[in-house]
Short mmCIF file of C-alpha atoms (C1' of nucleotides) in Angstrom, two decimals:
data_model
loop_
_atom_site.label_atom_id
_atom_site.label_comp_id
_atom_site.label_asym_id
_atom_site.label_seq_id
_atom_site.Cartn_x
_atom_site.Cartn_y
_atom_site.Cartn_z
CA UNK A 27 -92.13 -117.13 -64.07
CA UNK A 28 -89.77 -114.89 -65.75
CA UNK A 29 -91.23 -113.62 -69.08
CA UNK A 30 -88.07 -112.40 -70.35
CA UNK A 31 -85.24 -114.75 -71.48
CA UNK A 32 -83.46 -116.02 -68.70
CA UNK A 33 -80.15 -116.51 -69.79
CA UNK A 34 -79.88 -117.57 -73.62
CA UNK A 35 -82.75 -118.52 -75.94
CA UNK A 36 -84.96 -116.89 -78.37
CA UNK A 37 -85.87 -113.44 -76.75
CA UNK A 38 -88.95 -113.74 -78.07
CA UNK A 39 -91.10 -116.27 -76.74
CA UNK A 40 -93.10 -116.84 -79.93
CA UNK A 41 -93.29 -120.72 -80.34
CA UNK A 42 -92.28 -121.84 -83.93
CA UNK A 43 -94.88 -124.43 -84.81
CA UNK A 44 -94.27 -126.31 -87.84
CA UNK A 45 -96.22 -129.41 -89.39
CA UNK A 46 -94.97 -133.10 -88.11
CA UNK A 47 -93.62 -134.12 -91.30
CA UNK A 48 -91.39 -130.73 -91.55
CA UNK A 49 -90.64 -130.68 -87.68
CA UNK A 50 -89.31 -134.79 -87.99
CA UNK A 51 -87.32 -134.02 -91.28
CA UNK A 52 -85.57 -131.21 -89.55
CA UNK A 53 -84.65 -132.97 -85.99
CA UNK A 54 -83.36 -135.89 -88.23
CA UNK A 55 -81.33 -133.87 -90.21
CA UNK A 56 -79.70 -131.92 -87.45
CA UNK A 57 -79.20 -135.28 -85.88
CA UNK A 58 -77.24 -136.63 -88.57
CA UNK A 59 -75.28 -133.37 -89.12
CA UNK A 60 -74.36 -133.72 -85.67
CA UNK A 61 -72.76 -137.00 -86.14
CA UNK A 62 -70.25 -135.52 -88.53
CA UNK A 63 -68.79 -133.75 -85.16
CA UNK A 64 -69.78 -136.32 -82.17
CA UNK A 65 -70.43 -139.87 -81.39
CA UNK A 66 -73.83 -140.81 -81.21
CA UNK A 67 -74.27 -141.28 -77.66
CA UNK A 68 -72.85 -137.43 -77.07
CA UNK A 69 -75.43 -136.27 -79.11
CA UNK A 70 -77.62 -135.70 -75.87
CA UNK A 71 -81.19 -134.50 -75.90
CA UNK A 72 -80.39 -131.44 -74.22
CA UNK A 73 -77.77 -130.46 -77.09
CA UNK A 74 -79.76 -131.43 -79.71
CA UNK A 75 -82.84 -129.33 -78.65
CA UNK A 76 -80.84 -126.57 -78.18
CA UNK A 77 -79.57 -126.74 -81.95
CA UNK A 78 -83.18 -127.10 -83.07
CA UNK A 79 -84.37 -124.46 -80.98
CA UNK A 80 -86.97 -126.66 -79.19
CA UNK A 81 -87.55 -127.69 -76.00
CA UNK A 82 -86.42 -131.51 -74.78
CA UNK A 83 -90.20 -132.43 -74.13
CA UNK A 84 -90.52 -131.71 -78.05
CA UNK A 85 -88.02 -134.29 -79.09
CA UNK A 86 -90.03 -137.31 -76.67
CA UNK A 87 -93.34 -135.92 -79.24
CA UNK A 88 -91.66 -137.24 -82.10
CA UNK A 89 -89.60 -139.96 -80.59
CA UNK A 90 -90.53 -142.16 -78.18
CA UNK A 91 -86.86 -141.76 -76.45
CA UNK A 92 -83.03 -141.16 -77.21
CA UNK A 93 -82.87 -144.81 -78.44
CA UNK A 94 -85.56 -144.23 -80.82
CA UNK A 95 -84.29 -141.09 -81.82
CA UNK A 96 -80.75 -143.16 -82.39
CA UNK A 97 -82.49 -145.80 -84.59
CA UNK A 98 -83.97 -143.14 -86.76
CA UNK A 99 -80.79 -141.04 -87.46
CA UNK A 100 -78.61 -144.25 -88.23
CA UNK A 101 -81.47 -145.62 -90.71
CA UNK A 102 -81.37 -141.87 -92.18
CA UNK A 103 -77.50 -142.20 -92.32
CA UNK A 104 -77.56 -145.56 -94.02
CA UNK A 105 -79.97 -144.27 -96.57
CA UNK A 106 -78.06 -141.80 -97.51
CA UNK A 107 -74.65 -144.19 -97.98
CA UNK A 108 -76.45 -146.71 -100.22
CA UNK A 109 -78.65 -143.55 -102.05
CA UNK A 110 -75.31 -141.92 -103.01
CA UNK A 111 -73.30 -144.67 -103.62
CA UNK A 112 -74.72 -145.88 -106.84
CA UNK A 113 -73.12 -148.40 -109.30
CA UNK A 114 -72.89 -147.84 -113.06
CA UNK A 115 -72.00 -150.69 -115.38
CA UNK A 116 -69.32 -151.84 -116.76
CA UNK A 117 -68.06 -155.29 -118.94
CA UNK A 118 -65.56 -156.76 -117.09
CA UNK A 119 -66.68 -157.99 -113.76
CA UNK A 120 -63.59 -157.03 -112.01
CA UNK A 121 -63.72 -153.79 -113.45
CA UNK A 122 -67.21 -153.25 -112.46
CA UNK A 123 -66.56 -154.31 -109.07
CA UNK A 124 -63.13 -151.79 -108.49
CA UNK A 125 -65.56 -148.98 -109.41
CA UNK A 126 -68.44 -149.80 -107.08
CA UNK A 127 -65.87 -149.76 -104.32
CA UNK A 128 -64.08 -146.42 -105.81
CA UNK A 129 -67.74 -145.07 -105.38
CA UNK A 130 -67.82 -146.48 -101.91
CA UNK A 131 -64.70 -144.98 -101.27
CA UNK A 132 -65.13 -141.76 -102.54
CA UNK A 133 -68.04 -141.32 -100.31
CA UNK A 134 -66.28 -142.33 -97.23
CA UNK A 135 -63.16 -139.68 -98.02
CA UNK A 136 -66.30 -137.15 -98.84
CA UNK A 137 -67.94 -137.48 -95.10
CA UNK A 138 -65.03 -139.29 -93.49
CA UNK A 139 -65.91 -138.37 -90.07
CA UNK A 140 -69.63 -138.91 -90.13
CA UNK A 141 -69.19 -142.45 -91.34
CA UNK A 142 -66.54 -143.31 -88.93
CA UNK A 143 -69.12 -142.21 -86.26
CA UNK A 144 -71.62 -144.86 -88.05
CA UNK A 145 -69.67 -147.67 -88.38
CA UNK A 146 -68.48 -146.96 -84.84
CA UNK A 147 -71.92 -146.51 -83.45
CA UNK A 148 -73.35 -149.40 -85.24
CA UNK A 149 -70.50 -151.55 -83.97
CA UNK A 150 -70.94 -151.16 -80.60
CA UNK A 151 -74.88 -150.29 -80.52
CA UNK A 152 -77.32 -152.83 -79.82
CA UNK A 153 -78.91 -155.15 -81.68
CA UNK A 154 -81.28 -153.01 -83.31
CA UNK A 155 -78.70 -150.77 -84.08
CA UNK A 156 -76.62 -153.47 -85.12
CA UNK A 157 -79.23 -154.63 -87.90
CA UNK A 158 -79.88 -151.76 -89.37
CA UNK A 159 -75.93 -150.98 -90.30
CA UNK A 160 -76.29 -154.53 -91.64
CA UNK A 161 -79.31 -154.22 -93.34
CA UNK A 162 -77.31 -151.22 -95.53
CA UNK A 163 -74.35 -153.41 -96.13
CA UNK A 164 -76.00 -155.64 -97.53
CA UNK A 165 -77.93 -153.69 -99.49
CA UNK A 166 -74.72 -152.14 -101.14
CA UNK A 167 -72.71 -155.80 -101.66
CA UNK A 168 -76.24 -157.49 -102.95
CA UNK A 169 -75.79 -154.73 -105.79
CA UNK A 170 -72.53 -154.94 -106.26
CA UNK A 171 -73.02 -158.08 -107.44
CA UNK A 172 -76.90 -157.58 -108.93
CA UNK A 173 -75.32 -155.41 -111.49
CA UNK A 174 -72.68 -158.37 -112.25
CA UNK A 175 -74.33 -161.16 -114.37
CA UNK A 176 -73.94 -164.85 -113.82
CA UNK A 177 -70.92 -165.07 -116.23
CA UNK A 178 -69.55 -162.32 -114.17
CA UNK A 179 -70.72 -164.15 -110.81
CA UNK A 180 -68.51 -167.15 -112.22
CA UNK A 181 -65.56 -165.13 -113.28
CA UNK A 182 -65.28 -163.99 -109.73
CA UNK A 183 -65.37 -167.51 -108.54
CA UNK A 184 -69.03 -167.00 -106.60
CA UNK A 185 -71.69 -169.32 -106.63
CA UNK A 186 -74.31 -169.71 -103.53
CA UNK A 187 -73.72 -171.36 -100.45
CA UNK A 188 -73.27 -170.68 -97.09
CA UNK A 189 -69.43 -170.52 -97.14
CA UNK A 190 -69.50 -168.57 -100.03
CA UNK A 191 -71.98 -166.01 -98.19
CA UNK A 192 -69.89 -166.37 -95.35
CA UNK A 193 -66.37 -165.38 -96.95
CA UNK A 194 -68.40 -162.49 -98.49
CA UNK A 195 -69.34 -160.90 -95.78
CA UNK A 196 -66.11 -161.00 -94.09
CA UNK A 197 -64.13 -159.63 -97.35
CA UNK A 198 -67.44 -157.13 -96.70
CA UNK A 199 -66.04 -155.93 -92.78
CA UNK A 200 -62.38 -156.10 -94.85
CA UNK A 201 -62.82 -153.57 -97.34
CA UNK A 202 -64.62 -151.47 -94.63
CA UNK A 203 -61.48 -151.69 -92.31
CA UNK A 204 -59.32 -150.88 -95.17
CA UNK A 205 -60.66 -148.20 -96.61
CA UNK A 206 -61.53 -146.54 -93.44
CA UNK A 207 -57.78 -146.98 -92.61
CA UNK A 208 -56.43 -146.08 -96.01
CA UNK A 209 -58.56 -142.72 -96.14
CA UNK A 210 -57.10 -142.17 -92.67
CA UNK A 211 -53.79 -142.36 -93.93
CA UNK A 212 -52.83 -143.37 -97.60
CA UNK A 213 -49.06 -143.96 -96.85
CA UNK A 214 -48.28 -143.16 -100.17
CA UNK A 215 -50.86 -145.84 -101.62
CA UNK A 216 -52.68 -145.21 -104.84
CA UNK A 217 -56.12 -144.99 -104.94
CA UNK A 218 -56.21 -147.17 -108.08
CA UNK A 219 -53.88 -149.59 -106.62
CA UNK A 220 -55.93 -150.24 -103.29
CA UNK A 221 -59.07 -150.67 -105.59
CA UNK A 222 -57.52 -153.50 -107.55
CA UNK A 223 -56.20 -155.27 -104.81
CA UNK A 224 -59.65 -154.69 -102.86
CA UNK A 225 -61.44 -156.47 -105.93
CA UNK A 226 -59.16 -159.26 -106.43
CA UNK A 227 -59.05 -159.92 -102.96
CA UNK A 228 -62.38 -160.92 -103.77
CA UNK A 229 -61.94 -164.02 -105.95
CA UNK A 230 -58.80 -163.99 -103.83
CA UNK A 231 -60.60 -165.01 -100.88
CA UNK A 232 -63.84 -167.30 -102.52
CA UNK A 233 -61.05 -169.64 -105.14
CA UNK A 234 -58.09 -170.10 -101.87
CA UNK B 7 -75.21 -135.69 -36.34
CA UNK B 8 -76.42 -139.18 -35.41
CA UNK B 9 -74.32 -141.97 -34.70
CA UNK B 10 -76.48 -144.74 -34.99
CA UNK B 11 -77.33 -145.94 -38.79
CA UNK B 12 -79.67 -142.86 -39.92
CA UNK B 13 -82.52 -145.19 -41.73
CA UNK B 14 -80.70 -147.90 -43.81
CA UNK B 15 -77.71 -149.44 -44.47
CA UNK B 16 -76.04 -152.77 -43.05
CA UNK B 17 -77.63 -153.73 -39.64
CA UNK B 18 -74.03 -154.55 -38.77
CA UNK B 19 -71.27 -152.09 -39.28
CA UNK B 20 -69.21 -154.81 -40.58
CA UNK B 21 -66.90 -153.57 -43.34
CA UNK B 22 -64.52 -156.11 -45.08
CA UNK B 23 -61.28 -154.73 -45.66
CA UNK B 24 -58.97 -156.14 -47.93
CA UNK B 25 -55.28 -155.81 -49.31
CA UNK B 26 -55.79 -153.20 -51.88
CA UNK B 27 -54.07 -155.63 -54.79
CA UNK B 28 -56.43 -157.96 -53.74
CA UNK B 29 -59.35 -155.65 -53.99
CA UNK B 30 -58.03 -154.10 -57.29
CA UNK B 31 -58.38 -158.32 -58.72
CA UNK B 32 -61.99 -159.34 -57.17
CA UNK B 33 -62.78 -156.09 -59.13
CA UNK B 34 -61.48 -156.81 -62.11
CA UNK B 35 -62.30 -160.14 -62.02
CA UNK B 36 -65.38 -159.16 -61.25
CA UNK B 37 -65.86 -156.47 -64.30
CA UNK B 38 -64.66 -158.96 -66.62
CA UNK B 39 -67.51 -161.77 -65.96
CA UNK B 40 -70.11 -159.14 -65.96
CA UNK B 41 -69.13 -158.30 -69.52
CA UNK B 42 -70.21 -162.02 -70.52
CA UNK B 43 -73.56 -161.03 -70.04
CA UNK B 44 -74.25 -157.28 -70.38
CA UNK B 45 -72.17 -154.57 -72.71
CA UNK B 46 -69.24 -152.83 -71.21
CA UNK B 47 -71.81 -149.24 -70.45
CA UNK B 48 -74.09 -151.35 -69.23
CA UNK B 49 -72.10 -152.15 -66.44
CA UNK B 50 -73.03 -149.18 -64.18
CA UNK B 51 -70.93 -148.36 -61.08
CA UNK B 52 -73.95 -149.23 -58.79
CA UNK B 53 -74.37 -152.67 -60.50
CA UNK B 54 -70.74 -153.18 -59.59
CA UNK B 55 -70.62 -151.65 -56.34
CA UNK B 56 -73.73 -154.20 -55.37
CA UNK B 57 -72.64 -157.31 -57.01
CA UNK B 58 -68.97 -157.09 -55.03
CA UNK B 59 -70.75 -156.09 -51.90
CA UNK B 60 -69.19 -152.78 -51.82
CA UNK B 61 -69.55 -148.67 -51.70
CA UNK B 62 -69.77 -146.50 -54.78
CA UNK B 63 -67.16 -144.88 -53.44
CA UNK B 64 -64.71 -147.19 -53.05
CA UNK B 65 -64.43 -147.91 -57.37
CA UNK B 66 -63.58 -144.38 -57.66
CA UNK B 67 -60.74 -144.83 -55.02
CA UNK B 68 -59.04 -147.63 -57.19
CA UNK B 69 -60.26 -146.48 -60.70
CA UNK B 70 -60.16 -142.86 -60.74
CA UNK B 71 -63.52 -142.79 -62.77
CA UNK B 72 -65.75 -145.28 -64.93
CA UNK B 73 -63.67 -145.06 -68.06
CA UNK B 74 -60.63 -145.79 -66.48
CA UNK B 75 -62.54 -148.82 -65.06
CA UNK B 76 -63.60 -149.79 -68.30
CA UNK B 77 -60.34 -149.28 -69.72
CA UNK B 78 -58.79 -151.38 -66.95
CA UNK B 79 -61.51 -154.38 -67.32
CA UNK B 80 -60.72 -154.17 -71.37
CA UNK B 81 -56.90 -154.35 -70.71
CA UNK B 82 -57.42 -157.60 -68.49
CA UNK B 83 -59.45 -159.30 -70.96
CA UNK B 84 -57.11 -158.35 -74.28
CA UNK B 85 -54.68 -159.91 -71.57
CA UNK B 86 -56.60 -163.27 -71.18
CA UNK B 87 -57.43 -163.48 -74.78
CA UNK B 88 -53.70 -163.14 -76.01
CA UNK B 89 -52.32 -165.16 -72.97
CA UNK B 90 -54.65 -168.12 -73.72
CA UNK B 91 -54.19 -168.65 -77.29
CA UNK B 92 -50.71 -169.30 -77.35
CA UNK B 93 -49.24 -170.86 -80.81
CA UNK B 94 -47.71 -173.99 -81.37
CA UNK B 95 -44.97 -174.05 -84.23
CA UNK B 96 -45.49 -176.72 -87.33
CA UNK B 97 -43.37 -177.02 -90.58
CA UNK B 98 -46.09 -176.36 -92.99
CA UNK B 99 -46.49 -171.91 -93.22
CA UNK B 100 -50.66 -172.35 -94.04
CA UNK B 101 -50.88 -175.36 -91.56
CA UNK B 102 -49.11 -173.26 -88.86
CA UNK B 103 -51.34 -170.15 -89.86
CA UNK B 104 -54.45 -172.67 -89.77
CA UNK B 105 -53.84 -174.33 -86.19
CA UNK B 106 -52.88 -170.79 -85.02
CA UNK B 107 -56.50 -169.38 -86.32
CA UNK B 108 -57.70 -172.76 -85.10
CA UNK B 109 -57.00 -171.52 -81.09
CA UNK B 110 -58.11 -168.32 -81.71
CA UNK B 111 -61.39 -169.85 -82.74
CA UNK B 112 -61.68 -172.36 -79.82
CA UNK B 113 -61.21 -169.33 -77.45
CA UNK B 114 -63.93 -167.62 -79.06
CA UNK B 115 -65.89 -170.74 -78.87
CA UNK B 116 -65.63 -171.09 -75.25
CA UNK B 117 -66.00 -167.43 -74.55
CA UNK B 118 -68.57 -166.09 -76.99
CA UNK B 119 -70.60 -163.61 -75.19
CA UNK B 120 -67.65 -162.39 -73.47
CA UNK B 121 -65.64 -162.03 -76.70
CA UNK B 122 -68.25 -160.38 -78.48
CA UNK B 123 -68.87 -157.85 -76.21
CA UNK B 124 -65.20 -157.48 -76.26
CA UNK B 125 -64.93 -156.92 -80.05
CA UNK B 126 -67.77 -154.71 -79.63
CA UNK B 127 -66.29 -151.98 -76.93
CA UNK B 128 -63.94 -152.04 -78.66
CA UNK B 129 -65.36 -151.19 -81.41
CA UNK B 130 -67.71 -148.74 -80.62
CA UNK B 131 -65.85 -147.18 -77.62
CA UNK B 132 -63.00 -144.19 -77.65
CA UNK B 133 -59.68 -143.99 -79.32
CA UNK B 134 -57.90 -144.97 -76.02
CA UNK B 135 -60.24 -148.46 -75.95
CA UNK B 136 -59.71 -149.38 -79.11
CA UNK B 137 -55.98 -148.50 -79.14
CA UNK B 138 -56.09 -151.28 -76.33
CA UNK B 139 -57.63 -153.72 -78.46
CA UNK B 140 -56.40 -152.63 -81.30
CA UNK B 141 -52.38 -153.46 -79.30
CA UNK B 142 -54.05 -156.97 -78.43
CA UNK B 143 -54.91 -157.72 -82.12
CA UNK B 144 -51.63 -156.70 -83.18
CA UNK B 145 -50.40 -158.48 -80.82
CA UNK B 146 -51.73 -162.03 -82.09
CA UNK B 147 -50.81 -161.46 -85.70
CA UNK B 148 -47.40 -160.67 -84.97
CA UNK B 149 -46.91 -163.94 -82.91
CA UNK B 150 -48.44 -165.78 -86.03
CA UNK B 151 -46.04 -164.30 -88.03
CA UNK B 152 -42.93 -164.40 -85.62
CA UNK B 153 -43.35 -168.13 -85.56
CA UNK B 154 -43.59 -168.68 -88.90
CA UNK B 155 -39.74 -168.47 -90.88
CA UNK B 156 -38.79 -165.99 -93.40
CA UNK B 157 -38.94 -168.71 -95.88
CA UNK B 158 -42.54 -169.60 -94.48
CA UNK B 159 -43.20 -165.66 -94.55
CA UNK B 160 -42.28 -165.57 -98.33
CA UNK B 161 -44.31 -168.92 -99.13
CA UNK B 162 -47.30 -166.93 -97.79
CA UNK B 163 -46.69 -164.00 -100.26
CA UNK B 164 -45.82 -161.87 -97.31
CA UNK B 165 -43.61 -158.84 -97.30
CA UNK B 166 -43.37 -155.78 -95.41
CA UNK B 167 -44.61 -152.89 -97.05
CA UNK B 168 -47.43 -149.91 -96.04
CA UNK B 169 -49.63 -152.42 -98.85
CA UNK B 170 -48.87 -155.23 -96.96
CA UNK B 171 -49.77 -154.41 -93.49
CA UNK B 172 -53.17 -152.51 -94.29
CA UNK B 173 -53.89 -155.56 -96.31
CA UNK B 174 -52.55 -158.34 -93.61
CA UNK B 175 -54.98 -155.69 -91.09
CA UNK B 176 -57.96 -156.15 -93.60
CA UNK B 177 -57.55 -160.20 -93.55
CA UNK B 178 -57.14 -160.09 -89.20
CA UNK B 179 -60.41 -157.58 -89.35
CA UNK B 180 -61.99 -160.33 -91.72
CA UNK B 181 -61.36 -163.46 -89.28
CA UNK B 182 -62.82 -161.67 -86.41
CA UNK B 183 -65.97 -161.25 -88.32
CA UNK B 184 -66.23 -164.94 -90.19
CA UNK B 185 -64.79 -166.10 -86.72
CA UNK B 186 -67.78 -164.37 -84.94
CA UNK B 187 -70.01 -165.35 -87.77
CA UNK B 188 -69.20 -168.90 -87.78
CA UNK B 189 -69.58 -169.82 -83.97
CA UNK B 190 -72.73 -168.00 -83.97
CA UNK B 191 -74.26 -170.35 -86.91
CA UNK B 192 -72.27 -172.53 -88.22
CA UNK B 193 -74.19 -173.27 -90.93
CA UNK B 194 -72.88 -176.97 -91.70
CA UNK B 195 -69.93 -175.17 -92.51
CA UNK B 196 -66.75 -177.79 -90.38
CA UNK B 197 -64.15 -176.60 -88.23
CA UNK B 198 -61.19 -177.64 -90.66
CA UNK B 199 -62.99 -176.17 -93.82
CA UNK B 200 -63.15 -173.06 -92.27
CA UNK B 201 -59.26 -172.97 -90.91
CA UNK B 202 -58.37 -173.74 -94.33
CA UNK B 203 -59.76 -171.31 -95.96
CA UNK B 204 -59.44 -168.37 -93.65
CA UNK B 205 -55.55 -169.43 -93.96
CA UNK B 206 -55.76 -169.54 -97.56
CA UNK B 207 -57.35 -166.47 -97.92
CA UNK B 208 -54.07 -164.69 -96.61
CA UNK B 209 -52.12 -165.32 -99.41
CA UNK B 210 -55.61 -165.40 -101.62
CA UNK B 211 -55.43 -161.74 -100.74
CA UNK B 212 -52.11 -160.36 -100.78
CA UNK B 213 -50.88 -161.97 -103.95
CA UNK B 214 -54.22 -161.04 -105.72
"C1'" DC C 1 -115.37 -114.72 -83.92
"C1'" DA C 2 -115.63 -119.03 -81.21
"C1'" DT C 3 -114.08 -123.48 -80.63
"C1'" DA C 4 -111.42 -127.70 -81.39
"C1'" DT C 5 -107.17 -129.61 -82.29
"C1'" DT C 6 -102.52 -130.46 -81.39
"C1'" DA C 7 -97.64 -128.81 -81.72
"C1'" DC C 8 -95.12 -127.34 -78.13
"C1'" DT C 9 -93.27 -125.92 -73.49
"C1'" DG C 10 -91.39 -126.06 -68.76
"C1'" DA C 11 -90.85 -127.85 -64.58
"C1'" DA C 12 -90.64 -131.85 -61.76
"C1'" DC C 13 -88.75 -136.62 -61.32
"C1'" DC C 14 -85.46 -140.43 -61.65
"C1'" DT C 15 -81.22 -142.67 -62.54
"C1'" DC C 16 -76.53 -142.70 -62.29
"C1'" DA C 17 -71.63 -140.71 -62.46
"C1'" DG C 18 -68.55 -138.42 -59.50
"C1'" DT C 19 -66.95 -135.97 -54.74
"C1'" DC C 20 -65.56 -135.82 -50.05
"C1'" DA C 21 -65.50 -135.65 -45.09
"C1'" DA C 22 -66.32 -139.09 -41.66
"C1'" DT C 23 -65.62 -143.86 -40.07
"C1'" DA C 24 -63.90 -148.25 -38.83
"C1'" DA C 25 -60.82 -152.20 -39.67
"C1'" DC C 26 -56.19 -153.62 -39.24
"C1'" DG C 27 -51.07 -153.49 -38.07
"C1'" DC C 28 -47.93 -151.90 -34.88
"C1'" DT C 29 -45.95 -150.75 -30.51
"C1'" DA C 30 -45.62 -150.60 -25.52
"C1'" DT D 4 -54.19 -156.31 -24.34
"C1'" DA D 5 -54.93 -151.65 -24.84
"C1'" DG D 6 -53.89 -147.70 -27.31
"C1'" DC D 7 -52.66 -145.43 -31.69
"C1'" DG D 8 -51.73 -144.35 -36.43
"C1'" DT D 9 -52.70 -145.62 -41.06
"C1'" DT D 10 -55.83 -146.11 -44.70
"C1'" DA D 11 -59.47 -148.94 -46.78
"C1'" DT D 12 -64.15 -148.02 -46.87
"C1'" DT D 13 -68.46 -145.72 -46.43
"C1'" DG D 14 -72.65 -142.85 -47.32
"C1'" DA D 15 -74.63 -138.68 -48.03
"C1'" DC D 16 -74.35 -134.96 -51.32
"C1'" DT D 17 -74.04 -132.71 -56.06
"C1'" DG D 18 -74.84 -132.36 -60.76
"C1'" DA D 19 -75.83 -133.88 -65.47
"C1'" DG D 20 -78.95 -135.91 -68.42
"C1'" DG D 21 -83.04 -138.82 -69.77
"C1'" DT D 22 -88.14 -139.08 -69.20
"C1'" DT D 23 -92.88 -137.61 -67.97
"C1'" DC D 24 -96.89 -134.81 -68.12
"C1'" DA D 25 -100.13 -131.21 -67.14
"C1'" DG D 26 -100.61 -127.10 -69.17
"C1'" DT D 27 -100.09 -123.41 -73.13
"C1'" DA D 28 -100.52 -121.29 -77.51
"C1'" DA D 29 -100.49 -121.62 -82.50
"C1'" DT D 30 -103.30 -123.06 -86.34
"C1'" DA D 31 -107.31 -125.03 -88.56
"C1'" DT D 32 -112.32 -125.28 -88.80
"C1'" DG D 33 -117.15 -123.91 -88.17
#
DNA sequence: CATATTACTGAACCTCAGTCAATAACGCTA
DNA sequence: TAGCGTTATTGACTGAGGTTCAGTAATATG
């Protein structure tokens, strides 16, 4: 065996050896750094050990496999969109509910890319996958309207039933479409403008 | 080099040729049923290759590689979906919008698994997949619109402006995931409600 | 300093996408 | 019907990437 490096790689071969809980934190953030540049599938083993600085067998320690590994960066990725997106409060429910979404929004134009790799991922992932993106969403539209009261809840024309939940989450995949499009390209739409329309559509929706 | 079969293979050398147009269809045909039961990378060229009782080799002489295949199986089913859920034209704007939405349910109905993988390769695949889809979708809305009049057009609050189309693109997104929603659970929830109010919510949104 | 523990490595293995020279089925002509 | 050219089709090969595991070396513990 060659003790030298072979071709690339730490000349030295001292072994960094970290604790579990510092080793996981690190691989996870990498991983969702990553997803900023690549879909999640091209974020191979091999390429993401070689970022870390560790070898693949290191990365099966600490998760079972790449699907694993998957599931754990998209939770990560999700906990960071509802962490940062947090609501204040406000009177008037429609208000309230144009600046939850400007927060929303402001956090997709922040880390455009990496959340169009998350959506994308989740959409087309597997189930698992599937239920953790969903698990986020609707943790963020449950607060949206946690921080409304139930004179608010009525002013937006919601009440609870399964239609109502229904419509919800489908003005829910809207406003993700839409913003994800509009931060793409605003074609000379205000950002006050789409927020209005994006809360009204609301009621819009729930009262047709 | 031996002439005789080495170890495997077919006992008999028989090959079946076929016209290559006719080949190019059983293949298609063929990738497009498979994606009713497994997701669009889950279809692996040696799954193919076995279940139409040919070479590897051979998919890479019609499809130059998998993605193209995949692109190719995608473009036949957009196809099928548009093809199939032709309009019908009514006086009424919202009952023309609802009966239009109507057949686009009652394909999804009939085709679920097949749609939904559809929807979701779309989704999570490459900018030259979804583009496909993305033509498809397009495609659908326009014909509901083309049908209806310009005096229908203005009764459903609809003009054409950069507003208007990301907004009429947020309502299309939202049907797709009610629509998906719905025939997975409906949820007591009837057919006509449904229509209804997914036709309502058009104007529910862009006159909001 | 000796020993136990365990974070970590590296090489072998397997699956599957993609390549290519060889092969055989079919149409055509004599 | 036999021969011949065309080309649809094959199968073995290569390489990339995921997965396994027996071994290695840091660190903790006595």
């Amino acid at each position: 065996m060659g003790h030298m490096s072979t071709t690339s790689g730490p000349a030295t071969g001292s072994r960094i050896r970290m604790s579990p809980e510092s080793r996981r934190e690190q691989l996870l953030e990498l991983g969702t750094q990553l997803l900023s540049t690549r879909t999640l599938d091209e974020i191979s083993i091999e390429v993401l050990a070689e970022e870390a600085g560790i070898s693949r067998g290191l990365l099966y320690h600490y998760f079972g496999n790449k699907q694993e590994f998957h599931l754990a960066v998209v939770r990560r990725a999700v906990e960071q969109l509802v962490a940062i997106t947090a609501p204040r409060d406000i009177e008037d429910p429609l208000e309230q509910l144009a600046v939850s979404i400007g927060a929303y929004l402001d956090y997709v134009v922040e880390n455009y890319t990496g959340y169009v790799s998350l959506v994308r991922a989740a959409a087309g992932g597997n189930e698992e996958l599937r239920a953790i993106y969903e698990e986020g969403r609707r943790a963020l539209t449950d607060r949206i309207f946690e921080v409304t009261g139930p004179a608010g809840l009525d002013a937006l024309g919601l009440s609870d039933s399964p239609t109502m939940r229904l419509l919800v989450n489908g003005w829910a995949a809207m406003l993700e479409v839409v913003i994800i499009d509009w931060v793409h390209d605003p074609r000379g739409i205000a950002r006050e403008d789409l927020l209005g329309r994006l809360a009204r559509a609301l009621p819009g929706i729930v009262l047709a």
